[in-house]
């Protein structure tokens, strides 16, 4: 999903651009409030700032600050036209592109296509650059043989459940049965991570706030910093609209990205309780981990192992690139793992540091005996009353 943060006060431009852009459109009055919004968006390569031109000197100061703080964000200057000397100043400040206030849908579409290509390129760049930092991990032959045998047997035995779940999902709500998201696994390799879809397909458009319901959130935002968020196609009851709706694939209430890197105690993980976007079937399959079963195909393909460290979304992985945590990627990425069975109860609550340390422990100590122990614990842990 694409995110557009419009900085400015031109109601005409706001009304027009909110209609022709395809994604979440947020309007704020200044750069400081825009930074608050971007702090809550994990997919920075999917985020664009639409900066309304006013005063060149002030604009360039604001844009320079935003560009330095969020180098992955694409900055677009909304302007009717610029003299040559102003173009250079805006370019040096960090502007990537310009659009007129009444930009047509064709121009927006071309820009959207570029942003999608840019995101894919940047993700691959991240993966390749960090893989060079590692001595490439190779999955042991015994583990790969076990993975294939286990996955084939599980798919045969569970085929009625898989088929029944797929039919139930399709009957309850429109959309694809299988949900794909890009995750980072062993050696920082990016792959398509499979799950049964457990949410309504249009639920992400209901997002109203950015920093609530997260079990790992460190502090609350002040009310004065609440932005003006526009949802032209918002649907649902007032109760639904009052809830924060966070997808496990593209929104996370992370603090400033660079501050996160410097402070290892900040959490890159997210866990949402009672997410109102989840369908009735979705709640059931999440409770009993049925939504994870399509990952058996990831196992067969070689993307994952049956037991290992959970593959992470890109920007969660990006927060774990220091020497202290890089070892977690020198291990299989798995369907189940050590931290899942150590403290799965208690509503799934576990500190981020505990999770990271258990991942590192598994990477350093994994063996056939430990894998069997984790599997046995998994079978007794996933059937429980807590919605984890």
Short mmCIF file of C-alpha atoms in Angstrom, two decimals:
data_model
loop_
_atom_site.label_atom_id
_atom_site.label_comp_id
_atom_site.label_asym_id
_atom_site.label_seq_id
_atom_site.Cartn_x
_atom_site.Cartn_y
_atom_site.Cartn_z
CA UNK A 1 0.00 0.00 0.00
CA UNK A 2 1.21 3.50 -0.83
CA UNK A 3 1.25 6.35 1.67
CA UNK A 4 1.10 10.03 0.77
CA UNK A 5 1.80 12.66 3.44
CA UNK A 6 0.73 16.06 2.16
CA UNK A 7 2.40 19.04 3.86
CA UNK A 8 0.51 22.25 3.18
CA UNK A 9 -2.79 24.07 3.38
CA UNK A 10 -4.10 24.38 -0.18
CA UNK A 11 -7.53 22.83 0.06
CA UNK A 12 -7.90 22.71 -3.72
CA UNK A 13 -4.68 20.70 -4.13
CA UNK A 14 -5.55 18.48 -1.19
CA UNK A 15 -9.01 17.68 -2.52
CA UNK A 16 -7.69 16.87 -5.98
CA UNK A 17 -4.62 14.85 -5.02
CA UNK A 18 -6.49 12.83 -2.40
CA UNK A 19 -8.77 11.60 -5.18
CA UNK A 20 -6.17 10.78 -7.85
CA UNK A 21 -3.61 9.11 -5.58
CA UNK A 22 -4.17 5.43 -4.89
CA UNK A 23 -3.36 4.80 -1.24
CA UNK A 24 -3.62 6.35 2.17
CA UNK A 25 -3.64 10.16 1.98
CA UNK A 26 -2.66 12.11 5.09
CA UNK A 27 -2.66 15.90 5.39
CA UNK A 28 -0.57 17.79 7.94
CA UNK A 29 0.22 21.45 8.39
CA UNK A 30 3.97 21.19 8.85
CA UNK A 31 7.12 19.08 8.64
CA UNK A 32 7.17 18.24 12.35
CA UNK A 33 3.78 16.56 12.23
CA UNK A 34 4.75 14.79 9.02
CA UNK A 35 7.76 13.32 10.82
CA UNK A 36 5.44 11.99 13.54
CA UNK A 37 3.40 10.18 10.91
CA UNK A 38 6.42 8.73 9.10
CA UNK A 39 7.82 7.49 12.41
CA UNK A 40 4.82 5.12 12.48
CA UNK A 41 5.19 3.76 8.95
CA UNK A 42 7.44 0.81 8.42
CA UNK A 43 7.30 0.71 4.62
CA UNK A 44 9.31 3.86 4.02
CA UNK A 45 9.93 2.97 0.36
CA UNK A 46 6.14 3.02 -0.11
CA UNK A 47 5.88 6.47 1.44
CA UNK A 48 5.91 9.79 -0.38
CA UNK A 49 5.90 13.34 0.96
CA UNK A 50 3.87 15.81 -1.10
CA UNK A 51 5.39 19.13 -0.05
CA UNK A 52 3.45 22.24 -1.01
CA UNK A 53 5.77 25.01 -2.22
CA UNK A 54 5.59 28.26 -0.28
CA UNK A 55 8.80 30.06 0.66
CA UNK A 56 11.94 28.62 -0.93
CA UNK A 57 14.26 29.18 2.02
CA UNK A 58 11.90 27.72 4.61
CA UNK A 59 10.86 24.90 2.29
CA UNK A 60 14.45 23.85 1.70
CA UNK A 61 15.21 23.83 5.43
CA UNK A 62 12.22 21.59 6.13
CA UNK A 63 12.91 19.30 3.18
CA UNK A 64 16.58 18.96 4.14
CA UNK A 65 15.61 17.85 7.65
CA UNK A 66 13.03 15.37 6.37
CA UNK A 67 15.41 13.95 3.78
CA UNK A 68 18.18 13.42 6.33
CA UNK A 69 15.83 11.82 8.84
CA UNK A 70 13.96 9.66 6.31
CA UNK A 71 16.31 8.97 3.38
CA UNK A 72 14.07 6.16 2.08
CA UNK A 73 11.04 8.44 1.68
CA UNK A 74 10.33 9.90 -1.77
CA UNK A 75 9.86 13.69 -1.65
CA UNK A 76 7.66 15.41 -4.25
CA UNK A 77 7.38 19.19 -4.49
CA UNK A 78 3.87 20.41 -5.35
CA UNK A 79 4.41 23.50 -7.47
CA UNK A 80 3.06 25.33 -10.51
CA UNK A 81 6.60 25.97 -11.74
CA UNK A 82 10.09 26.87 -10.56
CA UNK A 83 12.76 29.28 -11.77
CA UNK A 84 16.14 27.73 -12.53
CA UNK A 85 17.85 28.96 -9.34
CA UNK A 86 15.06 27.55 -7.14
CA UNK A 87 15.23 24.16 -8.87
CA UNK A 88 18.83 23.70 -7.79
CA UNK A 89 18.04 24.64 -4.19
CA UNK A 90 15.15 22.19 -3.92
CA UNK A 91 17.16 19.45 -5.61
CA UNK A 92 20.04 19.90 -3.16
CA UNK A 93 17.59 19.87 -0.25
CA UNK A 94 16.36 16.41 -1.24
CA UNK A 95 13.40 16.81 -3.60
CA UNK A 96 13.08 13.78 -5.89
CA UNK A 97 10.29 14.95 -8.19
CA UNK A 98 7.76 17.72 -8.83
CA UNK A 99 4.04 17.66 -9.56
CA UNK A 100 1.52 20.42 -10.27
CA UNK A 101 -1.35 20.83 -7.79
CA UNK A 102 -3.77 19.56 -10.44
CA UNK A 103 -1.66 16.61 -11.62
CA UNK A 104 -3.66 14.21 -13.77
CA UNK A 105 -4.15 10.51 -13.07
CA UNK A 106 -1.71 9.51 -15.82
CA UNK A 107 1.15 11.37 -14.13
CA UNK A 108 0.24 9.86 -10.76
CA UNK A 109 0.07 6.39 -12.31
CA UNK A 110 3.53 6.74 -13.85
CA UNK A 111 4.91 7.90 -10.52
CA UNK A 112 3.25 4.97 -8.73
CA UNK A 113 4.82 2.51 -11.15
CA UNK A 114 8.22 4.08 -10.54
CA UNK A 115 7.78 3.87 -6.75
CA UNK A 116 6.90 0.18 -7.00
CA UNK A 117 10.01 -0.53 -9.07
CA UNK A 118 12.06 1.59 -6.66
CA UNK A 119 10.78 -0.36 -3.67
CA UNK A 120 11.64 -3.70 -5.24
CA UNK A 121 15.12 -2.49 -6.16
CA UNK A 122 15.80 -1.08 -2.69
CA UNK A 123 14.68 -4.30 -1.00
CA UNK A 124 16.99 -6.37 -3.16
CA UNK A 125 19.78 -3.90 -2.52
CA UNK A 126 19.25 -4.29 1.23
CA UNK A 127 19.31 -8.07 0.97
CA UNK A 128 22.45 -8.21 -1.17
CA UNK A 129 24.40 -5.68 0.87
CA UNK A 130 23.73 -7.48 4.15
CA UNK A 131 24.35 -10.93 2.76
CA UNK A 132 27.88 -9.79 1.94
CA UNK A 133 28.40 -9.15 5.66
CA UNK A 134 27.75 -12.81 6.51
CA UNK A 135 29.55 -16.06 6.03
CA UNK A 136 26.69 -17.65 4.08
CA UNK A 137 24.68 -20.10 6.15
CA UNK A 138 24.07 -23.50 4.57
CA UNK A 139 21.21 -25.69 5.76
CA UNK A 140 22.53 -29.09 6.93
CA UNK A 141 21.53 -32.05 4.77
CA UNK A 142 19.79 -33.80 7.68
CA UNK A 143 17.62 -30.76 8.30
CA UNK A 144 16.65 -30.31 4.65
CA UNK A 145 15.75 -34.00 4.34
CA UNK A 146 13.60 -33.81 7.48
CA UNK A 147 11.91 -30.63 6.23
CA UNK A 148 10.90 -32.20 2.92
CA UNK A 149 9.63 -35.42 4.51
CA UNK A 150 7.72 -33.61 7.25
CA UNK A 151 6.18 -31.03 4.89
CA UNK A 152 4.97 -33.66 2.40
CA UNK A 153 3.43 -35.81 5.12
CA UNK A 154 1.82 -32.78 6.79
CA UNK A 155 0.32 -31.54 3.51
CA UNK A 156 -1.17 -34.97 2.76
CA UNK A 157 -2.60 -35.41 6.25
CA UNK A 158 -3.87 -31.84 6.53
CA UNK A 159 -5.18 -31.53 2.95
CA UNK A 160 -8.88 -31.70 4.06
CA UNK A 161 -8.23 -28.90 6.58
CA UNK A 162 -6.38 -26.82 3.99
CA UNK A 163 -9.16 -27.20 1.43
CA UNK A 164 -11.90 -26.53 3.98
CA UNK A 165 -10.14 -23.42 5.26
CA UNK A 166 -9.69 -22.07 1.73
CA UNK A 167 -13.40 -22.56 0.98
CA UNK A 168 -14.44 -20.92 4.28
CA UNK A 169 -12.24 -17.87 3.66
CA UNK A 170 -13.63 -17.42 0.14
CA UNK A 171 -17.24 -17.76 1.30
CA UNK A 172 -16.89 -15.24 4.14
CA UNK A 173 -15.18 -12.39 2.29
CA UNK A 174 -13.91 -11.40 -1.12
CA UNK A 175 -10.25 -11.52 -1.97
CA UNK A 176 -7.42 -13.98 -2.45
CA UNK A 177 -7.31 -16.99 -0.17
CA UNK A 178 -3.52 -16.89 0.19
CA UNK A 179 -1.81 -13.75 1.43
CA UNK A 180 1.77 -13.09 0.35
CA UNK A 181 4.22 -10.80 2.07
CA UNK A 182 7.92 -10.36 1.60
CA UNK A 183 10.01 -11.55 4.51
CA UNK A 184 13.71 -11.75 5.32
CA UNK A 185 15.03 -15.21 6.14
CA UNK A 186 18.42 -16.87 6.44
CA UNK A 187 21.34 -14.84 5.11
CA UNK A 188 18.99 -11.84 4.72
CA UNK A 189 17.38 -13.50 1.71
CA UNK A 190 13.97 -12.04 0.80
CA UNK A 191 11.15 -14.39 -0.20
CA UNK A 192 7.34 -14.49 -0.53
CA UNK A 193 5.93 -15.64 2.81
CA UNK A 194 2.57 -17.46 2.54
CA UNK A 195 -0.41 -17.31 4.88
CA UNK A 196 -4.13 -17.93 4.70
CA UNK A 197 -5.80 -14.52 4.51
CA UNK A 198 -7.40 -13.73 7.87
CA UNK A 199 -8.39 -10.07 7.33
CA UNK A 200 -10.92 -8.22 5.21
CA UNK A 201 -9.28 -7.10 2.00
CA UNK A 202 -10.13 -3.39 2.41
CA UNK A 203 -9.38 -3.21 6.13
CA UNK A 204 -6.11 -1.30 5.76
CA UNK A 205 -8.03 1.76 4.53
CA UNK A 206 -9.63 2.16 7.97
CA UNK A 207 -6.41 3.03 9.75
CA UNK A 208 -7.06 6.00 12.04
CA UNK A 209 -4.12 6.28 14.45
CA UNK A 210 -0.57 5.04 14.35
CA UNK A 211 0.70 4.27 17.83
CA UNK A 212 -1.80 2.25 19.92
CA UNK A 213 -2.58 -1.42 20.69
CA UNK A 214 1.07 -2.46 20.33
CA UNK A 215 2.21 -4.66 23.20
CA UNK A 216 5.81 -3.57 22.64
CA UNK A 217 5.10 0.19 22.33
CA UNK A 218 7.42 2.22 24.54
CA UNK A 219 5.54 5.49 24.96
CA UNK A 220 2.35 7.31 23.94
CA UNK A 221 2.05 10.10 21.40
CA UNK A 222 0.65 13.39 22.70
CA UNK A 223 -2.82 14.48 21.55
CA UNK A 224 -1.47 17.71 20.12
CA UNK A 225 0.41 15.79 17.44
CA UNK A 226 -2.64 14.03 15.99
CA UNK A 227 -2.67 14.60 12.21
CA UNK A 228 -5.57 15.25 9.90
CA UNK A 229 -6.02 11.90 8.15
CA UNK A 230 -8.36 11.77 5.17
CA UNK A 231 -10.19 8.57 4.29
CA UNK A 232 -12.48 9.25 1.37
CA UNK A 233 -13.51 5.60 1.09
CA UNK A 234 -13.61 4.81 4.80
CA UNK A 235 -16.24 2.26 5.73
CA UNK A 236 -17.31 0.61 8.96
CA UNK A 237 -18.95 1.55 12.23
CA UNK A 238 -17.76 4.32 14.52
CA UNK A 239 -16.43 1.65 16.87
CA UNK A 240 -14.32 0.16 14.09
CA UNK A 241 -13.06 3.58 13.05
CA UNK A 242 -11.97 4.31 16.63
CA UNK A 243 -9.57 1.35 16.62
CA UNK A 244 -6.06 1.37 15.30
CA UNK A 245 -5.83 -0.98 12.38
CA UNK A 246 -2.32 -2.22 11.82
CA UNK A 247 -1.35 -4.79 9.26
CA UNK A 248 1.40 -7.17 10.29
CA UNK A 249 2.98 -6.46 6.95
CA UNK A 250 3.27 -2.74 6.54
CA UNK A 251 2.52 -0.66 9.65
CA UNK A 252 4.42 -0.82 12.90
CA UNK A 253 4.58 1.78 15.65
CA UNK A 254 8.34 2.01 15.49
CA UNK A 255 10.18 5.02 16.87
CA UNK A 256 12.43 7.11 14.74
CA UNK A 257 14.37 4.65 12.58
CA UNK A 258 17.83 5.93 13.41
CA UNK A 259 17.08 6.21 17.12
CA UNK A 260 15.90 2.60 17.03
CA UNK A 261 19.26 1.51 15.64
CA UNK A 262 21.13 3.37 18.37
CA UNK A 263 18.95 2.08 21.20
CA UNK A 264 18.88 -1.69 21.12
CA UNK A 265 16.21 -1.90 23.79
CA UNK A 266 13.65 -0.33 21.46
CA UNK A 267 11.44 -3.01 19.93
CA UNK A 268 11.31 -3.82 16.23
CA UNK A 269 8.51 -6.30 16.86
CA UNK A 270 4.77 -5.81 16.79
CA UNK A 271 1.90 -7.74 18.32
CA UNK A 272 -1.70 -6.56 18.05
CA UNK A 273 -4.47 -7.73 20.37
CA UNK A 274 -8.10 -8.03 19.19
CA UNK A 275 -7.46 -6.51 15.77
CA UNK A 276 -10.93 -5.53 14.46
CA UNK A 277 -9.99 -6.12 10.83
CA UNK A 278 -9.82 -9.87 11.35
CA UNK A 279 -12.67 -11.96 9.94
CA UNK A 280 -14.55 -14.56 12.00
CA UNK A 281 -12.77 -17.34 10.16
CA UNK A 282 -9.55 -15.36 10.56
CA UNK A 283 -9.87 -15.29 14.35
CA UNK A 284 -10.33 -19.04 14.44
CA UNK A 285 -7.44 -19.91 12.13
CA UNK A 286 -5.15 -17.44 13.92
CA UNK A 287 -6.02 -18.86 17.34
CA UNK A 288 -5.06 -22.36 16.26
CA UNK A 289 -2.24 -21.27 13.89
CA UNK A 290 -4.06 -22.72 10.87
CA UNK A 291 -3.25 -19.51 8.96
CA UNK A 292 0.41 -20.55 9.04
CA UNK A 293 -0.08 -23.88 7.26
CA UNK A 294 0.55 -22.56 3.69
CA UNK A 295 4.13 -22.01 4.84
CA UNK A 296 4.58 -25.75 4.37
CA UNK A 297 4.89 -24.85 0.68
CA UNK A 298 7.62 -22.37 1.64
CA UNK A 299 9.36 -25.27 3.37
CA UNK A 300 9.15 -27.48 0.29
CA UNK A 301 10.49 -24.65 -1.85
CA UNK A 302 13.46 -24.17 0.50
CA UNK A 303 12.57 -20.70 1.72
CA UNK A 304 12.05 -21.94 5.27
CA UNK A 305 12.64 -24.87 7.55
CA UNK A 306 10.09 -26.53 9.83
CA UNK A 307 11.95 -25.27 12.90
CA UNK A 308 13.95 -22.06 12.94
CA UNK A 309 13.87 -18.33 13.59
CA UNK A 310 10.78 -16.53 12.40
CA UNK A 311 11.38 -14.69 9.09
CA UNK A 312 10.90 -10.94 9.56
CA UNK A 313 9.43 -8.13 7.46
CA UNK A 314 12.17 -6.04 5.87
CA UNK A 315 12.21 -3.14 8.30
CA UNK A 316 12.08 -5.34 11.34
CA UNK A 317 15.10 -7.13 9.90
CA UNK A 318 16.76 -3.79 9.19
CA UNK A 319 16.62 -2.98 12.90
CA UNK A 320 18.62 -6.14 13.62
CA UNK A 321 21.72 -5.57 11.52
CA UNK A 322 24.17 -4.81 14.34
CA UNK A 323 26.88 -7.28 15.36
CA UNK A 324 24.89 -8.09 18.52
CA UNK A 325 21.91 -9.49 16.60
CA UNK A 326 23.16 -10.47 13.17
CA UNK A 327 23.67 -14.08 14.31
CA UNK A 328 19.91 -14.70 14.23
CA UNK A 329 20.11 -14.68 10.41
CA UNK A 330 22.87 -17.30 10.45
CA UNK A 331 20.25 -19.97 11.06
CA UNK A 332 17.22 -21.48 9.34
CA UNK A 333 14.07 -19.39 9.16
CA UNK A 334 11.28 -21.54 10.48
CA UNK A 335 7.59 -22.31 10.69
CA UNK A 336 7.96 -22.61 14.46
CA UNK A 337 10.85 -21.76 16.74
CA UNK A 338 12.30 -21.48 20.19
CA UNK A 339 10.64 -18.27 21.35
CA UNK A 340 7.22 -19.41 20.13
CA UNK A 341 7.23 -22.40 22.51
CA UNK A 342 9.07 -20.78 25.40
CA UNK A 343 6.40 -18.17 26.19
CA UNK A 344 3.52 -18.62 23.82
CA UNK A 345 0.87 -18.21 26.55
CA UNK A 346 0.02 -15.06 28.47
CA UNK A 347 -1.48 -13.40 25.36
CA UNK A 348 1.82 -13.88 23.56
CA UNK A 349 3.57 -11.21 25.58
CA UNK A 350 7.34 -11.30 25.55
CA UNK A 351 9.87 -8.53 25.55
CA UNK A 352 11.61 -7.80 22.29
CA UNK A 353 14.99 -8.45 23.87
CA UNK A 354 13.87 -11.89 25.06
CA UNK A 355 12.77 -12.77 21.55
CA UNK A 356 16.03 -11.61 20.03
CA UNK A 357 18.10 -13.54 22.55
CA UNK A 358 16.12 -16.74 22.03
CA UNK A 359 16.60 -16.39 18.26
CA UNK A 360 20.35 -16.02 18.76
CA UNK A 361 20.38 -18.98 21.15
CA UNK A 362 18.67 -21.17 18.56
CA UNK A 363 21.08 -20.05 15.83
CA UNK A 364 24.04 -21.06 17.98
CA UNK A 365 22.68 -24.33 19.36
CA UNK A 366 20.23 -25.84 16.86
CA UNK A 367 20.46 -29.60 16.35
CA UNK A 368 18.12 -32.50 15.64
CA UNK A 369 17.39 -33.07 19.32
CA UNK A 370 16.50 -29.41 19.92
CA UNK A 371 14.31 -29.33 16.79
CA UNK A 372 12.35 -32.36 17.98
CA UNK A 373 11.92 -30.79 21.42
CA UNK A 374 10.55 -27.58 19.85
CA UNK A 375 8.19 -29.54 17.60
CA UNK A 376 6.78 -31.50 20.52
CA UNK A 377 6.23 -28.30 22.49
CA UNK A 378 4.60 -26.69 19.45
CA UNK A 379 1.98 -29.43 19.19
CA UNK A 380 0.98 -28.92 22.83
CA UNK A 381 1.24 -25.09 22.79
CA UNK A 382 -0.78 -24.00 19.77
CA UNK A 383 -4.14 -25.37 21.02
CA UNK A 384 -4.95 -22.90 23.77
CA UNK A 385 -7.59 -20.37 24.71
CA UNK A 386 -5.40 -17.28 24.43
CA UNK A 387 -5.60 -15.50 21.11
CA UNK A 388 -1.91 -15.29 20.22
#
